[in-house]
mmCIF file of C-alpha atoms in Angstrom:
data_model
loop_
_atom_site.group_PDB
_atom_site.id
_atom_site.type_symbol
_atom_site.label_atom_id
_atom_site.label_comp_id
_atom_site.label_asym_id
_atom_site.label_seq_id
_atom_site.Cartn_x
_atom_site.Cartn_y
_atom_site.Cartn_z
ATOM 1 C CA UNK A 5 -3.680 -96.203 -82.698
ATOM 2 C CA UNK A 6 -0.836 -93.997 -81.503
ATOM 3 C CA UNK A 7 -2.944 -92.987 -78.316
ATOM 4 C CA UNK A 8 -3.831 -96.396 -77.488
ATOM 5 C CA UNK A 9 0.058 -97.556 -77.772
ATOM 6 C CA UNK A 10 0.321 -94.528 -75.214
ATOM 7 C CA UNK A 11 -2.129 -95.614 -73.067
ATOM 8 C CA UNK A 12 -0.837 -99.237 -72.767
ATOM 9 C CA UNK A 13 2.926 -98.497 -72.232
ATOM 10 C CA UNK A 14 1.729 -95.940 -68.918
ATOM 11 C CA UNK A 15 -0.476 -98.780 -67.703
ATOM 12 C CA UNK A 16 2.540 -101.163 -68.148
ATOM 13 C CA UNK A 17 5.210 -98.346 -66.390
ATOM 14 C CA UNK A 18 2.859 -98.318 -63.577
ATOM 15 C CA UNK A 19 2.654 -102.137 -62.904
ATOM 16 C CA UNK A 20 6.692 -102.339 -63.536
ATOM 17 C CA UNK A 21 7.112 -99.680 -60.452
ATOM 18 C CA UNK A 22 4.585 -101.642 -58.761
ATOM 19 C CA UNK A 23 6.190 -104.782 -59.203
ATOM 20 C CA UNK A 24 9.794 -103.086 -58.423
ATOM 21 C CA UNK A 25 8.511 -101.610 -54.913
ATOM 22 C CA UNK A 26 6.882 -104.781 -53.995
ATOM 23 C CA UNK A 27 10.482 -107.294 -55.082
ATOM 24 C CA UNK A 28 12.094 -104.343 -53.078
ATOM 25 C CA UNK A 29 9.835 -104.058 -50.649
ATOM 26 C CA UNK A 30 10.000 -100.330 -50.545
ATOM 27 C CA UNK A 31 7.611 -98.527 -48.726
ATOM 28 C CA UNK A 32 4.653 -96.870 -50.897
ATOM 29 C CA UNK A 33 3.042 -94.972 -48.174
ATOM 30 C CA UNK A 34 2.331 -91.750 -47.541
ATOM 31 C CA UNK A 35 4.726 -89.101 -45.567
ATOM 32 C CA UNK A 36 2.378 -88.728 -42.654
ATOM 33 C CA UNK A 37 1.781 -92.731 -41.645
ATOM 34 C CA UNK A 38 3.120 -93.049 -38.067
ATOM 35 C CA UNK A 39 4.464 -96.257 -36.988
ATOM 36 C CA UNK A 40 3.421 -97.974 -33.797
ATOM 37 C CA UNK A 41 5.674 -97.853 -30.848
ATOM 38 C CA UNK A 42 5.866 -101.756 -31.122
ATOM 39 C CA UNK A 43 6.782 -101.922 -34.097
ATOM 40 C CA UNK A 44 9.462 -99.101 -33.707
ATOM 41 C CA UNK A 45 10.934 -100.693 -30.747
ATOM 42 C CA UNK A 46 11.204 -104.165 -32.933
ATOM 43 C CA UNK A 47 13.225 -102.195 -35.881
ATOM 44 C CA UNK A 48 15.848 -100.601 -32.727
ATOM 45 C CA UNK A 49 16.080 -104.042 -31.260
ATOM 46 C CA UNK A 50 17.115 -105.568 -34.818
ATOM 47 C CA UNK A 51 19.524 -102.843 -35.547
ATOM 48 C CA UNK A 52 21.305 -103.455 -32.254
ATOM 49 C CA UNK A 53 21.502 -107.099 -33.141
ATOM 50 C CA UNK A 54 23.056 -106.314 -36.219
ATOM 51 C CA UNK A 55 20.509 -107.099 -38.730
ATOM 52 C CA UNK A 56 20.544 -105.092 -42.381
ATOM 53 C CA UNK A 57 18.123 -102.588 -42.980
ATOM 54 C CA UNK A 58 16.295 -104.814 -45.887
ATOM 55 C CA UNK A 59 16.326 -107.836 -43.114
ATOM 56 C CA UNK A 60 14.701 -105.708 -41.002
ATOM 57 C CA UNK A 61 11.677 -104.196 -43.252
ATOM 58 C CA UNK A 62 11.281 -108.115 -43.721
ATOM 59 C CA UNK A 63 10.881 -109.222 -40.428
ATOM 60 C CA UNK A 64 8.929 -105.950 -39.698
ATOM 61 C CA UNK A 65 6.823 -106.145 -42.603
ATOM 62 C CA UNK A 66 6.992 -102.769 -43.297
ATOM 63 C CA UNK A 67 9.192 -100.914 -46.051
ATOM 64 C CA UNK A 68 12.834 -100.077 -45.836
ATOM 65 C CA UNK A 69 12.740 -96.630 -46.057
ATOM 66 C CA UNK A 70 10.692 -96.462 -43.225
ATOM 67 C CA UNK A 71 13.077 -98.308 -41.510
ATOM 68 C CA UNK A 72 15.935 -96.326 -42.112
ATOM 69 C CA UNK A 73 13.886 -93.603 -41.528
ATOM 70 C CA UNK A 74 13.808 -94.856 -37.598
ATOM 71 C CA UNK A 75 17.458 -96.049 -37.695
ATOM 72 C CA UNK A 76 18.359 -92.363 -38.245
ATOM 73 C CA UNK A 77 16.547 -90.893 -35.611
ATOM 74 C CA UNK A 78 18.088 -93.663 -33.406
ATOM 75 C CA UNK A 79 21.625 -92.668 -34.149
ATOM 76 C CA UNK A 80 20.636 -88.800 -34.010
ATOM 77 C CA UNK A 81 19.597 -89.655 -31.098
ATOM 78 C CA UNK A 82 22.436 -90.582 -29.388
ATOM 79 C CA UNK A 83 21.860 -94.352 -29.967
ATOM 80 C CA UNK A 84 20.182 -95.102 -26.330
ATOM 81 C CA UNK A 85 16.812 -94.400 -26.393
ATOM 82 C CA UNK A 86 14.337 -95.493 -28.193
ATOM 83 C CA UNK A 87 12.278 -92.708 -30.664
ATOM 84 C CA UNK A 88 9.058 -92.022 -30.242
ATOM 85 C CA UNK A 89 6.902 -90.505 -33.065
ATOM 86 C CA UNK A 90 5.538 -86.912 -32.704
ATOM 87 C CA UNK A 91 2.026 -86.316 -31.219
ATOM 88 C CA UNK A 92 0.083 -85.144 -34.021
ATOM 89 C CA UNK A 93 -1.811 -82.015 -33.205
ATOM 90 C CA UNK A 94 -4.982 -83.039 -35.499
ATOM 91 C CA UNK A 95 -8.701 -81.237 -35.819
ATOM 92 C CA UNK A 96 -9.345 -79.379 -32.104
ATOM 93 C CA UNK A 97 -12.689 -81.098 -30.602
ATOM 94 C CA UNK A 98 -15.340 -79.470 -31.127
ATOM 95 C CA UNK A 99 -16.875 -80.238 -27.318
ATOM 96 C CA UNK A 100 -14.520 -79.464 -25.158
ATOM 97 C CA UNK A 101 -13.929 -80.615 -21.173
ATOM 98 C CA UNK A 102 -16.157 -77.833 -19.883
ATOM 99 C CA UNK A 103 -18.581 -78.431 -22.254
ATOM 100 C CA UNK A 104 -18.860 -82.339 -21.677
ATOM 101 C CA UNK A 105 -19.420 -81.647 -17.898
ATOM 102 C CA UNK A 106 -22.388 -79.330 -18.106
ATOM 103 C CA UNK A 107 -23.967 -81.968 -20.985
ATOM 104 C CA UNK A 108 -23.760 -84.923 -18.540
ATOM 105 C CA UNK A 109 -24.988 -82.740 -15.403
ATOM 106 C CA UNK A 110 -28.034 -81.955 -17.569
ATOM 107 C CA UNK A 111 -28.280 -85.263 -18.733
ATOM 108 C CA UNK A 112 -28.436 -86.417 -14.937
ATOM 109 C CA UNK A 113 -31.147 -84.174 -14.575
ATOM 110 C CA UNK A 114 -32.992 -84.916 -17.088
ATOM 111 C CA UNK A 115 -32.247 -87.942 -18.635
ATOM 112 C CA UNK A 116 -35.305 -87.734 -21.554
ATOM 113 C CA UNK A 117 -33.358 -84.687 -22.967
ATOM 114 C CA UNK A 118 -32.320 -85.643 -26.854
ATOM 115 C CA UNK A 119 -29.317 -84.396 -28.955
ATOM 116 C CA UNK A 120 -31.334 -81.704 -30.355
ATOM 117 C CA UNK A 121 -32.573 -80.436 -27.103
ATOM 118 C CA UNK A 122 -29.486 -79.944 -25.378
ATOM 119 C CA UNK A 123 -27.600 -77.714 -28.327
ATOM 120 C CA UNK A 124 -31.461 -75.491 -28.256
ATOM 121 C CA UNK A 125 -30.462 -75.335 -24.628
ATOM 122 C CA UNK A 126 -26.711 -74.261 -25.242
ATOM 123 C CA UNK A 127 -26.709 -72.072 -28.121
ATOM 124 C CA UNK A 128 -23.496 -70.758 -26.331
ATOM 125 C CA UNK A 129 -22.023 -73.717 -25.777
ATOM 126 C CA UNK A 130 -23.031 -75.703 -29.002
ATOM 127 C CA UNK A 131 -23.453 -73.362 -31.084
ATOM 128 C CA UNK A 132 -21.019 -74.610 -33.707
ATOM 129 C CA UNK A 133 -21.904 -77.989 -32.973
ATOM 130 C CA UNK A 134 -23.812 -80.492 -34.999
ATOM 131 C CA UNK A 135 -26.616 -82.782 -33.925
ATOM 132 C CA UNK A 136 -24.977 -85.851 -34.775
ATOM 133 C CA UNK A 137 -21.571 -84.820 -33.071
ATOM 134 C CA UNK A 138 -23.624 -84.053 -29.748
ATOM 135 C CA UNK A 139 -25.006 -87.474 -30.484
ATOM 136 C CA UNK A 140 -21.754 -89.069 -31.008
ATOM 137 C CA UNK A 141 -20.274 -87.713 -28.218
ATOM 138 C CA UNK A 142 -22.851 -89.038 -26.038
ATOM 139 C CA UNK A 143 -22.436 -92.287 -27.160
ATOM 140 C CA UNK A 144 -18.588 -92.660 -27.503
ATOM 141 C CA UNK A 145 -16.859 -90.212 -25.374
ATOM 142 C CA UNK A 146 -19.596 -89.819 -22.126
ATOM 143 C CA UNK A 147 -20.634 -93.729 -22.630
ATOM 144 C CA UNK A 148 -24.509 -93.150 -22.422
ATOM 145 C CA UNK A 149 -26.795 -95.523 -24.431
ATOM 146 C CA UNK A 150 -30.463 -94.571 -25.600
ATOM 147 C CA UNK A 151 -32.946 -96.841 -24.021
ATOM 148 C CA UNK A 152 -36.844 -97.385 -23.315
ATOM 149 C CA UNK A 153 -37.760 -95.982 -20.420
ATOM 150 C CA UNK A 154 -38.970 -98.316 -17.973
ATOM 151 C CA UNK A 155 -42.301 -99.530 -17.208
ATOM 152 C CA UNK A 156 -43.738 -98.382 -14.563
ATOM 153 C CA UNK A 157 -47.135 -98.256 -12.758
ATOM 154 C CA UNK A 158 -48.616 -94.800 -12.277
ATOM 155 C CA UNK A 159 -50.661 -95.797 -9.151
ATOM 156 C CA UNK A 160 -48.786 -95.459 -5.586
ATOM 157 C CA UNK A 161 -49.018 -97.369 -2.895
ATOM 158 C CA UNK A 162 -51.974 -95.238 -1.191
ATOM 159 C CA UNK A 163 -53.557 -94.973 -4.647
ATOM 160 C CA UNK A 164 -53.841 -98.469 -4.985
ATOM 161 C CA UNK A 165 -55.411 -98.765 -0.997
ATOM 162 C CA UNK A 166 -57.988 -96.175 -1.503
ATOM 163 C CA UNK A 167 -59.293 -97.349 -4.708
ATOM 164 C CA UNK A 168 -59.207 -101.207 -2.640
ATOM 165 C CA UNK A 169 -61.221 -99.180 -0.004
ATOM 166 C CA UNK A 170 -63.736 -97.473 -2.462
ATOM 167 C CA UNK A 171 -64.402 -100.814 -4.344
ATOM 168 C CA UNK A 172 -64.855 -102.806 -1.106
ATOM 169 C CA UNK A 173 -67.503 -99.866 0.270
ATOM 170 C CA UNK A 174 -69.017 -99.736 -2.885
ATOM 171 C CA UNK A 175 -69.637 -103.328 -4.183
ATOM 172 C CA UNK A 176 -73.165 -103.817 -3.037
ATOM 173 C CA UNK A 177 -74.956 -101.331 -4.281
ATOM 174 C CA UNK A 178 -77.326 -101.474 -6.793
ATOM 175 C CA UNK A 179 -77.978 -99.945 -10.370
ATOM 176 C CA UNK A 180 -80.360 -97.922 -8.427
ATOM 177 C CA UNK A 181 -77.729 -97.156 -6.052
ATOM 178 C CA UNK A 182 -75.578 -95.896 -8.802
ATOM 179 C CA UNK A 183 -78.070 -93.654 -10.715
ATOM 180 C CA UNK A 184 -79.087 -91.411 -7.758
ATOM 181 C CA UNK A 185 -75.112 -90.244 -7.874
ATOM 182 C CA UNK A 186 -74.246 -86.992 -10.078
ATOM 183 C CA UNK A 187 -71.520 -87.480 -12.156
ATOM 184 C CA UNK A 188 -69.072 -85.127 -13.027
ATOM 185 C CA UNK A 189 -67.121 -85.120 -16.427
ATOM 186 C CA UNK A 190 -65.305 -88.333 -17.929
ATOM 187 C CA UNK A 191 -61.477 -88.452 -17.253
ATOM 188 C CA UNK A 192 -59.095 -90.145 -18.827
ATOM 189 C CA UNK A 193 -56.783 -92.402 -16.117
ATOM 190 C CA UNK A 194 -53.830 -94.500 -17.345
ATOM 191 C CA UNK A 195 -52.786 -97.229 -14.869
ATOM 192 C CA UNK A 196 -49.242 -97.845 -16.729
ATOM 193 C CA UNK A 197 -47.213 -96.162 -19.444
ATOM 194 C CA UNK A 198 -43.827 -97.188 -21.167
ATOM 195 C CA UNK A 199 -42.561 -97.258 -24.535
ATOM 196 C CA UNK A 200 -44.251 -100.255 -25.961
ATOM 197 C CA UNK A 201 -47.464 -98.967 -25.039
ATOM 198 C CA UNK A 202 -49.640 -98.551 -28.047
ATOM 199 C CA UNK A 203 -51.695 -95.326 -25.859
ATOM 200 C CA UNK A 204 -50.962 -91.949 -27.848
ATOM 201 C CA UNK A 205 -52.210 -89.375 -25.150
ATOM 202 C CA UNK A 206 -51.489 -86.263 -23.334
ATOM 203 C CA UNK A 207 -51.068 -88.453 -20.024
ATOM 204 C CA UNK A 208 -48.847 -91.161 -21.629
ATOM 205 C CA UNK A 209 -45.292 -90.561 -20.593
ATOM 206 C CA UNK A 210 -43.389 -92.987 -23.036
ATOM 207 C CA UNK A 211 -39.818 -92.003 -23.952
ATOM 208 C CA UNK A 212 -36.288 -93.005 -24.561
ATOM 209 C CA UNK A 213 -33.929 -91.959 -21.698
ATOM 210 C CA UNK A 214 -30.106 -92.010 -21.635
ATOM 211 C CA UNK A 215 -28.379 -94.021 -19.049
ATOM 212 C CA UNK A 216 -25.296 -94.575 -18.265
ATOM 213 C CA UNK A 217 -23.582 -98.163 -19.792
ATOM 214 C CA UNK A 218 -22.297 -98.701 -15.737
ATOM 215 C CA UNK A 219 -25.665 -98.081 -14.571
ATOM 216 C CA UNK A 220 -27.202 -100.383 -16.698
ATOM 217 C CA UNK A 221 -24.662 -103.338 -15.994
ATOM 218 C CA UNK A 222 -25.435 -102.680 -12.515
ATOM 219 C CA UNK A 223 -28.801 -102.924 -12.820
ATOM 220 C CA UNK A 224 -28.922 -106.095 -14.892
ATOM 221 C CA UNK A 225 -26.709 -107.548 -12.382
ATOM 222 C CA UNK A 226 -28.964 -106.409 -9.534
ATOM 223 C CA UNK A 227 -32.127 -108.243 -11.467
#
């Protein structure tokens, strides 16, 4: 009994602090959340109108020690300019500049090279690297997109005359034409490949690509 009268007078403490910060609107968050430099400029411009500090957090919609907090480093400041918050240093990137550069040049290449490929190609470079951050970084920081490669026909243009020419010299003749011809062995000739083609041989070149997302808007507005 004794532990559950413990138990319900913490659980009551906590939603009394809760309810204080909230009719106070004090702020309840952490140390390290930055402000944005909107929102900074509209507590200076406030200040210098005259409004209180608890007016302000208000208006704001933010709490009042974060508030004063910005007041402060107003005045500190000299009371002219406005502060601006600290650059946070954060987790180093794990690809760096020099890094991205020789990834898109291979890319341009090669544009069938996958995520996997390029840090077997690297192991200097990407060592330390994960798949899914190469990945990533394809996608969000280089702006490439995974697509089907196009369709396209595997005959030329002289492909397609020749075999015109052959069918044209050749439609006459006769079954007993045909059999006095020696043969050599079958072959296995693909006339298109892409990746909706249901064809799973050595000669069928279906794969995804990367392209780049301007290249592809130009070449939807070109079609």
């Amino acid at each position: 009994m004794g532990a559950v009268c413990k138990l319900l007078s913490r659980g009551l403490v906590v939603f009394l602090r809760f309810v204080l910060c909230f009719c106070l609107n004090i702020s309840v968050m952490g140390s390290g959340t930055e402000l944005g430099r909107d929102t900074i400029v509209a507590i200076i411009t406030l200040y210098k109108e005259g409004y209180k500090c608890k007016d302000i957090a208000t208006r704001v919609g933010i709490g009042v020690r974060q508030v004063q907090k910005w007041i402060k480093k107003f005045r500190d400041g000299g009371g002219e300019d406005i502060p601006t918050p600290k650059p946070r240093s954060g987790r180093p990137r794990k690809i760096q500049n020099r890094t991205s550069k020789v990834i898109k040049r291979q890319l341009d290449k090669n544009p069938t090279l996958t995520a996997r490929k390029l840090k077997e190609n690297n192991p200097a470079l990407l060592q330390d690297v994960s798949v899914r951050c190469i990945s990533d970084h394809l996608l969000k920081d280089l702006q490439y997109r995974s697509c089907c490669a196009k369709v396209l026909p595997l005959l030329s243009a002289k492909n397609v005359r020749d075999r015109i020419a052959f069918s044209k010299k050749y439609k006459d003749w006769t079954l007993e034409d045909w059999e006095q011809v020696l043969w050599s062995d079958e072959s296995t000739f693909v006339v298109s490949s892409g990746c909706r083609s249901k064809r799973k041989n050595w000669q069928d070149a279906s794969h995804n690509v990367w392209r780049r997302s301007s290249s592809l808007e130009e070449n939807r507005l070109a079609n």
